[in-house]
Coordinates of C-alpha atoms and ligand atoms in Angstrom, one line a residue:
R1 CA -37.6 15.0 11.5
S2 CA -35.3 13.7 14.1
G3 CA -36.2 10.2 12.9
R4 CA -35.1 11.1 9.5
S5 CA -31.8 12.6 10.5
A6 CA -31.1 9.6 12.7
A7 CA -31.6 7.4 9.7
L8 CA -29.4 9.6 7.6
R9 CA -26.7 9.6 10.2
A10 CA -26.9 5.8 10.5
R11 CA -26.6 5.5 6.8
M12 CA -23.6 7.8 6.7
E13 CA -21.9 5.8 9.5
E14 CA -22.5 2.6 7.6
R15 CA -20.9 4.1 4.5
L16 CA -17.9 5.2 6.4
L17 CA -17.5 1.8 8.0
G18 CA -17.7 0.2 4.6
A19 CA -15.1 2.5 3.2
R20 CA -12.7 1.9 6.1
F21 CA -13.2 -1.8 5.8
R22 CA -12.4 -1.8 2.1
Y23 CA -9.3 0.3 2.8
L24 CA -8.0 -2.0 5.6
N25 CA -8.8 -5.1 3.5
Q26 CA -6.8 -3.7 0.6
Q27 CA -3.9 -3.0 3.0
L28 CA -4.0 -6.6 4.3
Y29 CA -3.9 -8.1 0.8
T30 CA -1.3 -5.8 -0.7
G31 CA 1.3 -5.8 2.1
S32 CA 3.3 -8.5 3.8
S33 CA 2.0 -10.4 6.9
R34 CA 4.5 -8.3 8.9
D35 CA 2.9 -5.1 7.7
A36 CA -0.5 -6.5 8.8
A37 CA 0.8 -7.3 12.2
R38 CA 2.2 -3.8 12.6
L39 CA -1.0 -2.2 11.4
F40 CA -3.2 -4.0 13.9
R41 CA -0.8 -3.7 16.7
A42 CA -0.8 0.1 16.2
D43 CA -4.5 0.3 15.9
P44 CA -6.5 -2.6 17.5
A45 CA -9.8 -0.7 16.8
A46 CA -9.0 -1.1 13.1
F47 CA -8.9 -4.8 13.6
H48 CA -12.4 -4.9 15.1
L49 CA -13.7 -2.8 12.4
Y50 CA -12.1 -5.1 9.8
H51 CA -13.8 -8.1 11.4
R52 CA -17.2 -6.4 11.4
G53 CA -16.8 -5.8 7.7
F54 CA -15.5 -9.4 7.1
E55 CA -18.6 -10.8 8.9
R56 CA -20.9 -8.7 6.8
Q57 CA -19.3 -10.0 3.6
V58 CA -19.4 -13.7 4.4
R59 CA -22.9 -13.5 5.7
R60 CA -24.0 -12.9 2.1
W61 CA -22.4 -16.2 1.0
P62 CA -24.6 -19.3 0.8
E63 CA -22.1 -21.3 2.9
R64 CA -19.2 -20.3 5.1
P65 CA -16.0 -22.2 4.2
V66 CA -15.1 -22.8 7.8
Q67 CA -18.2 -25.0 8.1
R68 CA -16.9 -27.2 5.4
I69 CA -13.6 -27.6 7.3
V70 CA -15.5 -28.3 10.5
R71 CA -17.3 -31.2 8.6
Y72 CA -14.0 -32.4 7.2
L73 CA -12.4 -32.6 10.7
R74 CA -15.5 -34.3 12.2
R75 CA -15.0 -37.1 9.8
R76 CA -11.4 -37.6 10.9
P77 CA -10.0 -38.7 14.3
A78 CA -10.4 -36.1 17.1
S79 CA -6.9 -36.9 18.2
L80 CA -5.4 -34.9 15.2
V81 CA -3.8 -31.7 16.3
V82 CA -4.8 -28.7 14.3
A83 CA -3.2 -25.3 13.7
D84 CA -5.7 -22.6 12.5
F85 CA -3.7 -19.8 10.8
G86 CA -5.8 -16.6 10.9
C87 CA -8.5 -18.1 13.1
G88 CA -10.6 -15.0 13.4
D89 CA -13.3 -15.6 16.0
C90 CA -12.2 -19.3 16.5
T91 CA -15.3 -20.8 15.0
L92 CA -13.2 -23.8 14.0
A93 CA -11.8 -24.5 17.5
A94 CA -15.2 -24.0 19.0
S95 CA -16.8 -26.6 16.6
V96 CA -14.6 -29.6 16.8
R97 CA -13.2 -31.9 19.5
N98 CA -9.6 -31.7 18.2
H99 CA -6.9 -29.7 20.0
V100 CA -6.7 -26.5 17.8
H101 CA -3.9 -24.0 18.1
C102 CA -5.5 -20.6 17.1
F103 CA -3.4 -17.9 15.6
D104 CA -4.4 -14.4 14.7
L105 CA -3.1 -10.8 15.0
V106 CA -5.5 -9.7 17.7
P107 CA -7.5 -11.8 20.1
L108 CA -11.2 -11.9 19.1
S109 CA -11.4 -14.8 21.6
P110 CA -9.3 -15.9 24.6
R111 CA -8.3 -19.0 22.7
V112 CA -6.2 -16.9 20.3
T113 CA -2.4 -16.9 20.4
V114 CA -1.4 -13.5 19.1
C115 CA 1.3 -13.7 16.4
D116 CA 2.1 -13.1 12.8
M117 CA 1.2 -16.4 10.9
A118 CA 4.6 -16.3 9.2
K119 CA 6.1 -17.2 12.6
V120 CA 4.0 -19.2 14.9
P121 CA 5.2 -20.4 18.3
L122 CA 5.0 -24.2 17.5
S123 CA 7.8 -26.6 17.2
A124 CA 8.7 -28.3 13.9
E125 CA 6.5 -31.3 12.8
S126 CA 4.1 -30.9 15.7
V127 CA 0.7 -30.7 14.0
D128 CA -1.4 -33.0 11.9
V129 CA -3.6 -30.5 10.1
A130 CA -2.8 -26.8 9.2
V131 CA -5.7 -24.6 8.1
F132 CA -5.9 -21.4 6.2
C133 CA -9.5 -20.4 5.9
L134 CA -9.8 -17.2 3.9
A135 CA -6.6 -16.2 5.7
L136 CA -3.8 -16.3 3.0
M137 CA -3.7 -12.5 3.0
G138 CA -0.1 -11.3 3.0
T139 CA 2.1 -10.9 -0.1
N140 CA 4.7 -13.2 1.5
L141 CA 2.7 -16.3 0.7
Q142 CA 5.7 -18.5 0.2
E143 CA 7.0 -17.7 3.7
I144 CA 3.6 -18.2 5.3
L145 CA 3.1 -21.6 3.6
G146 CA 6.7 -22.4 4.5
E147 CA 5.8 -21.9 8.1
A148 CA 2.8 -24.3 7.7
N149 CA 5.2 -26.8 6.2
R150 CA 7.6 -26.5 9.1
V151 CA 5.0 -27.2 11.8
L152 CA 3.3 -30.0 9.9
K153 CA 4.3 -33.6 10.4
L154 CA 5.4 -35.5 7.3
G155 CA 2.2 -36.7 5.6
G156 CA 0.2 -34.1 7.5
T157 CA -2.7 -32.2 5.9
L158 CA -2.9 -28.6 4.7
I159 CA -6.3 -27.2 4.1
V160 CA -6.7 -24.0 2.1
A161 CA -10.1 -22.3 1.6
E162 CA -9.8 -19.2 -0.5
V163 CA -12.0 -16.8 -2.5
A164 CA -12.4 -18.3 -6.0
S165 CA -11.7 -15.1 -7.8
R166 CA -8.3 -14.7 -6.2
F167 CA -6.8 -17.6 -8.2
E168 CA -5.2 -16.4 -11.4
D169 CA -4.0 -19.7 -12.6
T170 CA -5.0 -22.7 -10.5
S171 CA -2.7 -25.2 -12.1
A172 CA 0.3 -22.9 -11.8
F173 CA -0.7 -22.5 -8.1
L174 CA -0.9 -26.2 -7.5
K175 CA 2.4 -26.7 -9.2
A176 CA 4.0 -24.1 -7.0
M177 CA 2.6 -25.9 -4.0
T178 CA 4.5 -29.1 -5.1
Q179 CA 7.7 -27.1 -4.9
L180 CA 6.7 -25.9 -1.4
G181 CA 6.5 -29.6 -0.3
F182 CA 2.7 -30.2 -0.7
R183 CA 1.0 -32.8 -2.9
T184 CA -2.6 -32.0 -3.9
V185 CA -5.0 -34.5 -2.4
S186 CA -8.3 -33.0 -3.4
K187 CA -9.6 -29.8 -4.9
D188 CA -13.2 -28.7 -4.7
F189 CA -14.3 -25.9 -7.0
S190 CA -18.0 -26.6 -6.6
S191 CA -18.7 -23.3 -4.7
S192 CA -18.6 -20.2 -6.9
Y193 CA -17.4 -18.3 -3.9
F194 CA -14.5 -20.2 -2.6
Y195 CA -12.1 -23.0 -3.5
L196 CA -11.3 -25.7 -1.0
L197 CA -8.0 -27.4 -1.5
E198 CA -6.4 -30.3 0.5
F199 CA -2.7 -31.0 0.4
A200 CA -0.4 -33.5 2.1
K201 CA 3.1 -32.6 3.2
T202 CA 5.6 -34.5 1.2
G203 CA 8.8 -33.0 2.7
P204 CA 10.4 -29.6 3.2
P205 CA 10.1 -26.9 0.6
R206 CA 12.5 -27.0 -2.3
P207 CA 14.6 -23.8 -2.3
G208 CA 14.1 -21.1 -4.9
P209 CA 11.2 -18.9 -6.0
A210 CA 7.8 -20.4 -6.7
P211 CA 6.5 -18.0 -9.4
G212 CA 3.1 -19.7 -9.8
L213 CA 2.3 -19.0 -6.1
R214 CA 0.1 -16.0 -6.8
L215 CA -3.2 -14.9 -5.6
R216 CA -5.0 -11.8 -6.5
P217 CA -6.0 -9.4 -3.7
C218 CA -9.6 -9.9 -2.7
L219 CA -11.0 -6.4 -3.1
Y220 CA -14.6 -6.0 -2.2
K221 CA -16.9 -3.8 -4.2
R222 CA -18.6 -0.8 -2.8
R223 CA -22.2 -1.5 -2.2
Ligands
SAH301 N1 -10.5 -18.2 9.4 C1 -11.5 -17.3 9.9 C2 -11.2 -15.8 9.7 C3 -10.9 -15.4 8.3 S1 -10.6 -13.6 8.1 C4 -12.8 -17.6 9.2 O1 -12.9 -18.4 8.3 O2 -13.9 -17.2 9.7 C5 -8.8 -13.7 8.0 C6 -8.1 -13.7 9.3 O3 -6.7 -13.7 9.1 C7 -8.4 -12.4 10.1 O4 -8.8 -12.7 11.4 C8 -7.0 -11.7 10.1 O5 -6.8 -11.0 11.3 C9 -6.1 -12.9 10.0 N2 -4.7 -12.6 9.6 C10 -4.4 -11.8 8.5 N3 -3.1 -11.7 8.4 C11 -2.5 -12.3 9.5 C12 -1.2 -12.6 9.9 N4 -0.2 -12.0 9.3 N5 -1.0 -13.3 11.0 C13 -2.1 -13.8 11.7 N6 -3.4 -13.6 11.3 C14 -3.6 -12.9 10.2

């Protein structure tokens, strides 16, 4: 009997965690990056819960996008300086020889610099590669990508890995990226889970709205 009630209790807890994860996830995708920073600052436990949920989700995928970015960086000189926006548990920094600046809202690892990715403590044109691996979450995408543009050197690389179903109109998105000062270098749509995009910085963003810069929120289904 007690075995059965323990199992029931575990199942209930699992359900509750799932529900809280989906709720937090929805908040991250439907608010600005500043709202996200406020949310997690007020409730660090929510952040850890979010990460457990995130881990459970990506474990179902045949391949983690961060591993693709690791392979990409290993093919390029280790002298390149990298900024990892929304680094999570710092898998990227732990897997390459490059100097990687790790930014996230709460430190899952001592390597993390805690900040909102819309405003990172790096000087202008100081990095060679900027990475957003499943991390373009806030609604202020233009501001966030503008920050990546600011810290990147001219000709520097921007890597975006995002959930495939978030893209409404890929060509409109890539066109908007041109306006933000990024030329498309390569696009990999081969995984049905995520898209992997590589850009080069052509210059500062052109002022004005970039209407094509839209990503759907990534809302996970209840399982
Ligand atoms: N890049 C990691 C983690 C992806 S999960 C990986 O691929 O494994 C998305 C990460 O972005 C989370 O750790 C989340 O806390 C972070 N994030 C979301 N909004 C942020 C913001 N405004 N500033 C900094 N980090 C943010």
